[in-house]
PDB file of C-alpha atoms in Angstrom:
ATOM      1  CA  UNK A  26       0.000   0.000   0.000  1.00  0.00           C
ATOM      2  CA  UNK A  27       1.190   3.405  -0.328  1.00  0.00           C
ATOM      3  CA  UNK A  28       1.483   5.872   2.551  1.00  0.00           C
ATOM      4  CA  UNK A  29       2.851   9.202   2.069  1.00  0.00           C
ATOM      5  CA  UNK A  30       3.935   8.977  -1.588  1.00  0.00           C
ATOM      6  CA  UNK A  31       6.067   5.779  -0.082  1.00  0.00           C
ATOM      7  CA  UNK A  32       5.394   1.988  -1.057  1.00  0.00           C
ATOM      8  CA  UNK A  33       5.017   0.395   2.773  1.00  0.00           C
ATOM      9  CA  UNK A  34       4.520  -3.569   2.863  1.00  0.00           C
ATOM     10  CA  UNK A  35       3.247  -5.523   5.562  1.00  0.00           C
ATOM     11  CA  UNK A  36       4.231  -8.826   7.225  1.00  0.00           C
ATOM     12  CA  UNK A  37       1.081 -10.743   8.369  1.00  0.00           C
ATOM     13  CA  UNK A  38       0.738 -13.260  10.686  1.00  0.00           C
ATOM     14  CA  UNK A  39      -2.279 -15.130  11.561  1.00  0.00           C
ATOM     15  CA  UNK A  40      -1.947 -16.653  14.693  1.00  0.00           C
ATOM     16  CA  UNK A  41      -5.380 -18.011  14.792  1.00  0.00           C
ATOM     17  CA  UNK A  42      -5.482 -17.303  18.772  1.00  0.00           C
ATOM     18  CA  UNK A  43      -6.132 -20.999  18.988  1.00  0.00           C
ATOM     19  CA  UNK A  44      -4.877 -22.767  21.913  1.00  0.00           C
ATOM     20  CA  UNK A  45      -2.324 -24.915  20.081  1.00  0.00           C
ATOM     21  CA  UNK A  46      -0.734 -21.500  18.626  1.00  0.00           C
ATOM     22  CA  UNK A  47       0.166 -19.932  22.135  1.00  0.00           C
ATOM     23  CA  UNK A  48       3.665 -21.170  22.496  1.00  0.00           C
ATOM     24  CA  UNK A  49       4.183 -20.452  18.911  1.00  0.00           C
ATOM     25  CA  UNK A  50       2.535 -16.682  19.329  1.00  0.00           C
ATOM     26  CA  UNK A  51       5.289 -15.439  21.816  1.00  0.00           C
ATOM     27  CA  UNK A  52       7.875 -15.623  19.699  1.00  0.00           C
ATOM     28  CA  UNK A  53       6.021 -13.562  17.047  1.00  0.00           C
ATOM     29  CA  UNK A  54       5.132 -10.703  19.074  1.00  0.00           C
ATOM     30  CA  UNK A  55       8.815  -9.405  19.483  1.00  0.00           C
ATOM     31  CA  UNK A  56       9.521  -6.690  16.773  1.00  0.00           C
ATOM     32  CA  UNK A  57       5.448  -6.530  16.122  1.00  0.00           C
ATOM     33  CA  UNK A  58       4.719  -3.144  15.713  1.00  0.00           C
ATOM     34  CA  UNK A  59       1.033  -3.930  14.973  1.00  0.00           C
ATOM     35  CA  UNK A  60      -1.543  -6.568  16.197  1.00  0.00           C
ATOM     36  CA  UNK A  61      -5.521  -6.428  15.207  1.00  0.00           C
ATOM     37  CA  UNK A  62      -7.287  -8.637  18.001  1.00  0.00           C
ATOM     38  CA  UNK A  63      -9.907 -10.648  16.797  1.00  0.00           C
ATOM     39  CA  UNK A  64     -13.263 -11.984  18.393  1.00  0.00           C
ATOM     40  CA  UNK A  65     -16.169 -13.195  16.839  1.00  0.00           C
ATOM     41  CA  UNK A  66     -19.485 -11.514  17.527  1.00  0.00           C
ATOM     42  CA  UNK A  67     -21.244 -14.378  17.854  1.00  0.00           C
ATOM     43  CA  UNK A  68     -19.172 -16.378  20.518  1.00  0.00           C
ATOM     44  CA  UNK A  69     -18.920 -14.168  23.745  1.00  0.00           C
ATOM     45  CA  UNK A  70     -16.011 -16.459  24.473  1.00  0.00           C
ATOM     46  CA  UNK A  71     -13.767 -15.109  21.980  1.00  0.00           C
ATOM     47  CA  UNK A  72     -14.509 -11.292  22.956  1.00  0.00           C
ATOM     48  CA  UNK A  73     -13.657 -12.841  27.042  1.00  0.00           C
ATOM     49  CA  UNK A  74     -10.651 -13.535  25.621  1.00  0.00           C
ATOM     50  CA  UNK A  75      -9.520 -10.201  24.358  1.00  0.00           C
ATOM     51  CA  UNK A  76      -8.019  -9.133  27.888  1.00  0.00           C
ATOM     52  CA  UNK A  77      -5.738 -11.958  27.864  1.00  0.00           C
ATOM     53  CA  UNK A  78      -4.360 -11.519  24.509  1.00  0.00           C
ATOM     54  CA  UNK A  79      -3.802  -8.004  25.219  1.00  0.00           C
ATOM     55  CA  UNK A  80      -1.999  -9.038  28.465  1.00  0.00           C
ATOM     56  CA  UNK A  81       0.482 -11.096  26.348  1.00  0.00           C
ATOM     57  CA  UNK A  82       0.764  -8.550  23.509  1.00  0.00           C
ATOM     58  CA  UNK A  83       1.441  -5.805  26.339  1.00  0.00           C
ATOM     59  CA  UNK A  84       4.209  -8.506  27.857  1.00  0.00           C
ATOM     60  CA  UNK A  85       5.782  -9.668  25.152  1.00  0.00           C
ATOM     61  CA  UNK A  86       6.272  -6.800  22.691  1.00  0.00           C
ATOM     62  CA  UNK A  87       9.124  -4.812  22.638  1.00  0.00           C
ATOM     63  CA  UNK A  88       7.875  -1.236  21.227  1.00  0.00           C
ATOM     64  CA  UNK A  89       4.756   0.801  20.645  1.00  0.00           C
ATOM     65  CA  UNK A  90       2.118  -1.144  18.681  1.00  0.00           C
ATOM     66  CA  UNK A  91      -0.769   0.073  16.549  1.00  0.00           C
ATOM     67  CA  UNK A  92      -3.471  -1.939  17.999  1.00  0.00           C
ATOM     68  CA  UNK A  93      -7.248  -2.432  16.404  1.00  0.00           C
ATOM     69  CA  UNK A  94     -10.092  -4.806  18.120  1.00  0.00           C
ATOM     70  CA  UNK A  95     -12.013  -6.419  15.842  1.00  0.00           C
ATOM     71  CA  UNK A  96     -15.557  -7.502  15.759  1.00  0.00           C
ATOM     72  CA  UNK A  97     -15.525 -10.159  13.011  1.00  0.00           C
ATOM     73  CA  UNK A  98     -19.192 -11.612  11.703  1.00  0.00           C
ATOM     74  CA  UNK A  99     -20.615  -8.589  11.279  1.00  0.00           C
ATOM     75  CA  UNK A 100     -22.868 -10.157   8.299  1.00  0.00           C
ATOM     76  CA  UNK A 101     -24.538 -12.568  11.126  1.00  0.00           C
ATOM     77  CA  UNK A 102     -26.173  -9.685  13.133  1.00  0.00           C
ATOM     78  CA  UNK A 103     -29.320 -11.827  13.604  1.00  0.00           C
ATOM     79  CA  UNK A 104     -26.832 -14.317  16.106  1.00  0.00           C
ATOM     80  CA  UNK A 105     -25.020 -11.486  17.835  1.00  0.00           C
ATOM     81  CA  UNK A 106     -24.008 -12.067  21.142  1.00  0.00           C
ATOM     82  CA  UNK A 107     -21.551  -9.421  21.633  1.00  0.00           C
ATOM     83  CA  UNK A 108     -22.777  -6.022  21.141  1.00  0.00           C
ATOM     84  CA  UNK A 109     -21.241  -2.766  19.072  1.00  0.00           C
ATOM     85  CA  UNK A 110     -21.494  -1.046  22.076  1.00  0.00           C
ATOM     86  CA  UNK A 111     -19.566  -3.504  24.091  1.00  0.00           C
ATOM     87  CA  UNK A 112     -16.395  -3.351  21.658  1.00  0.00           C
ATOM     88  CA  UNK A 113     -16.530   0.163  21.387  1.00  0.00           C
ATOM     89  CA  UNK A 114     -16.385   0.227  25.190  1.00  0.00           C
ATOM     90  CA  UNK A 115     -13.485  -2.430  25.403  1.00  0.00           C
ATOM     91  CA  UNK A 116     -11.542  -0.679  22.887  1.00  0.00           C
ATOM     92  CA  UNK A 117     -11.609   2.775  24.155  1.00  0.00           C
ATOM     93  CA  UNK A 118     -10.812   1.881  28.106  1.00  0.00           C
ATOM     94  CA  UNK A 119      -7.795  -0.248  26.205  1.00  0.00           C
ATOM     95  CA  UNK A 120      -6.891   2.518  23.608  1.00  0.00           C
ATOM     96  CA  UNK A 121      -7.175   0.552  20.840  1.00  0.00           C
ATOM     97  CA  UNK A 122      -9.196   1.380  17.381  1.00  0.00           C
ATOM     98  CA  UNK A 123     -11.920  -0.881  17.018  1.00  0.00           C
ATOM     99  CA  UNK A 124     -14.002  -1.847  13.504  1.00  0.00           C
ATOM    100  CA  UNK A 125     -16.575  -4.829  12.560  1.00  0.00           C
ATOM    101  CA  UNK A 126     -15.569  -6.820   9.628  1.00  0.00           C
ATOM    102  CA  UNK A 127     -16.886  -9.653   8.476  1.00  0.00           C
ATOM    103  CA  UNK A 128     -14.529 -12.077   6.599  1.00  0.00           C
ATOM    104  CA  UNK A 129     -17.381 -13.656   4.712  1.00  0.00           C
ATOM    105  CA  UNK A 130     -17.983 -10.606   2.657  1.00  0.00           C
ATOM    106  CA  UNK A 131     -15.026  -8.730   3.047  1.00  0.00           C
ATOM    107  CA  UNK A 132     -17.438  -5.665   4.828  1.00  0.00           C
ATOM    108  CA  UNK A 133     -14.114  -3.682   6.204  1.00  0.00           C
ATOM    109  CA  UNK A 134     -11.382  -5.980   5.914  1.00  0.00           C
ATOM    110  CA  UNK A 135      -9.316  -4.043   3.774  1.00  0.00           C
ATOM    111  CA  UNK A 136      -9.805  -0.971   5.625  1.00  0.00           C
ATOM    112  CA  UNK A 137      -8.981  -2.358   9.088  1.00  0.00           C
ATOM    113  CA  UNK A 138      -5.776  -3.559   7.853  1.00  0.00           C
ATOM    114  CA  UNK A 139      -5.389  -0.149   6.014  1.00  0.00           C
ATOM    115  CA  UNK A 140      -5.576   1.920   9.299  1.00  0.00           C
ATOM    116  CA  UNK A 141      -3.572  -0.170  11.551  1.00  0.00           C
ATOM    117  CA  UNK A 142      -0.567  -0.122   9.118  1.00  0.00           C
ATOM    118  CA  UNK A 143      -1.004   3.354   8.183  1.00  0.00           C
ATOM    119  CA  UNK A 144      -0.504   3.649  12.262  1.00  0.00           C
ATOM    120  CA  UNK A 145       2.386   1.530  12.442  1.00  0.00           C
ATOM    121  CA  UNK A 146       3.708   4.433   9.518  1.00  0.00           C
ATOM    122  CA  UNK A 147       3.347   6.961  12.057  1.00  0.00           C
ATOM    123  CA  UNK A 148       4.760   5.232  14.834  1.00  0.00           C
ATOM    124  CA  UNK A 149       7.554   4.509  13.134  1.00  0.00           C
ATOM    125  CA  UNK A 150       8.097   7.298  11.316  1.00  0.00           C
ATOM    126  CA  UNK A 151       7.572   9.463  15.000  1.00  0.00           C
ATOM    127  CA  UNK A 152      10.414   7.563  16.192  1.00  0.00           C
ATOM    128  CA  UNK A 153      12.694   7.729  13.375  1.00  0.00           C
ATOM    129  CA  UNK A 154      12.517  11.815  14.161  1.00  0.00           C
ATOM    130  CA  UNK A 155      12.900  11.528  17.440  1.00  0.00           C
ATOM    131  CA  UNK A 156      15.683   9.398  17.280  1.00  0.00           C
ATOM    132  CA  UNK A 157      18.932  10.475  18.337  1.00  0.00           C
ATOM    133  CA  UNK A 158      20.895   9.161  15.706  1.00  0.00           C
ATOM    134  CA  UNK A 159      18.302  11.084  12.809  1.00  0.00           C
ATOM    135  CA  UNK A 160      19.038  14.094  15.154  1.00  0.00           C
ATOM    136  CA  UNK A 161      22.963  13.959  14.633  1.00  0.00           C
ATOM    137  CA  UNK A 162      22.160  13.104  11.069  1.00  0.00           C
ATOM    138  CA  UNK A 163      20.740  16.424  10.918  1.00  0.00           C
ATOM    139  CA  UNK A 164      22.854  18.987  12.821  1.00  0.00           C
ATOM    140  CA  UNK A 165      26.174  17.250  10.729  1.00  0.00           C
ATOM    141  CA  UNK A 166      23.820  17.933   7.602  1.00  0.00           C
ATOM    142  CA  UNK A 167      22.667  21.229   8.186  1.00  0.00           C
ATOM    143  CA  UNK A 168      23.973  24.070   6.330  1.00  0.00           C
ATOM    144  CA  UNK A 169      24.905  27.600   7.477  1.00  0.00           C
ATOM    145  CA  UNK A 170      25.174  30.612   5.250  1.00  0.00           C
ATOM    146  CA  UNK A 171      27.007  33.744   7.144  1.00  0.00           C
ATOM    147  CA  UNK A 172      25.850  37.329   6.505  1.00  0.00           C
ATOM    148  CA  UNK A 173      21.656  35.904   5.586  1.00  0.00           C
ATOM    149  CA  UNK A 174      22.443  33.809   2.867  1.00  0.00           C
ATOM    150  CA  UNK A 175      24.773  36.822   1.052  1.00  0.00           C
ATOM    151  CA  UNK A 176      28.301  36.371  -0.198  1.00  0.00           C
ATOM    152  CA  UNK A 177      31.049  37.420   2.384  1.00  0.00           C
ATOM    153  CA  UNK A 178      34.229  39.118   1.357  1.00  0.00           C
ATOM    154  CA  UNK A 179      35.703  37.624   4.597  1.00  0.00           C
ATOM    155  CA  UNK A 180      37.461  34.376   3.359  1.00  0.00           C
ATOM    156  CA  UNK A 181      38.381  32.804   7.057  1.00  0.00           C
ATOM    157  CA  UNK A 182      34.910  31.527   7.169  1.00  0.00           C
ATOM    158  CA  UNK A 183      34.291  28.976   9.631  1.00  0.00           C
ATOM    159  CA  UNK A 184      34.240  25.379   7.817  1.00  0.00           C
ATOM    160  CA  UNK A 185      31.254  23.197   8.833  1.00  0.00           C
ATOM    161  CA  UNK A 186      32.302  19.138   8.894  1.00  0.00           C
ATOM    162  CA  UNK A 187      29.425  18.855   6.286  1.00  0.00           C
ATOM    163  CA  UNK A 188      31.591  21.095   3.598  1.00  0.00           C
ATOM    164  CA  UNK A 189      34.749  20.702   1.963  1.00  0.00           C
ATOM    165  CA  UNK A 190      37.008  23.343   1.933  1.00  0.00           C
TER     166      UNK A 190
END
């Protein structure tokens, strides 16, 4: 996808939040920099189960991550068993984005995906300029011009590392 005039690709990984998986999971979730956190609407189980994948994400990930809950099933609102309201409620006490999808139809798949890696982007690209080593990049790269940018007649002119004399 493109973010910014910039080609950005994604590195998916579907860990099913099965059971069999959670061994497995821990060892994915260092370097994530993104998780989307799946229930589906029509198994309260799976939306009980949120906290504890959260707890794992929070304990096992080593930097900021752009995180969405997701309602999936949205196309079998005549089962629901986990109201709107309730993930919207979840999502904003854990500070997560939250969308329905429903991966029958593809009703906001796309988009879900779309916004949590367009967040990643910004997290990312906020800590690339806050980074010290982008901030040395940029005082060595900086360049001064004496007298407002007009020529001096003065030729000992301090030399900046950046130029050549």
């Amino acid at each position: 996808m493109e973010i910014d005039g910039k080609q950005v690709k994604a590195q998916i990984w579907d860990t099913a939040g099965q059971e069999r998986f959670r061994a497995v999971t821990s060892a994915y979730y260092r370097g994530a920099v993104g998780a989307l956190i799946v229930y589906d609407i029509t198994r309260p189980i799976t939306f009980l189960s949120v906290s504890r994948w959260l707890d794992e994400l929070k304990t096992h990930c080593d930097t900021t991550v752009a995180m969405m809950l997701v309602g999936n099933k949205c196309d079998l609102e005549n089962i629901r068993s986990v109201s709107v309201e309730e993930g919207k409620n979840m999502a904003e006490e854990q500070g997560l984005f939250f969308m329905e999808t429903s991966a029958l139809d593809a009703t906001n798949v796309n988009t879900a995906f779309e916004i949590v890696i367009k967040e990643i982007y910004n997290n990312v690209s906020r800590k690339v300029l806050n980074s010290d080593t982008y901030k040395a990049q940029l005082s060595l790269n900086r360049v001064s011009l004496p007298n407002n940018g007009t020529p001096s007649s003065n030729h000992n002119q301090t030399h900046f590392p950046c130029c050549s004399t």
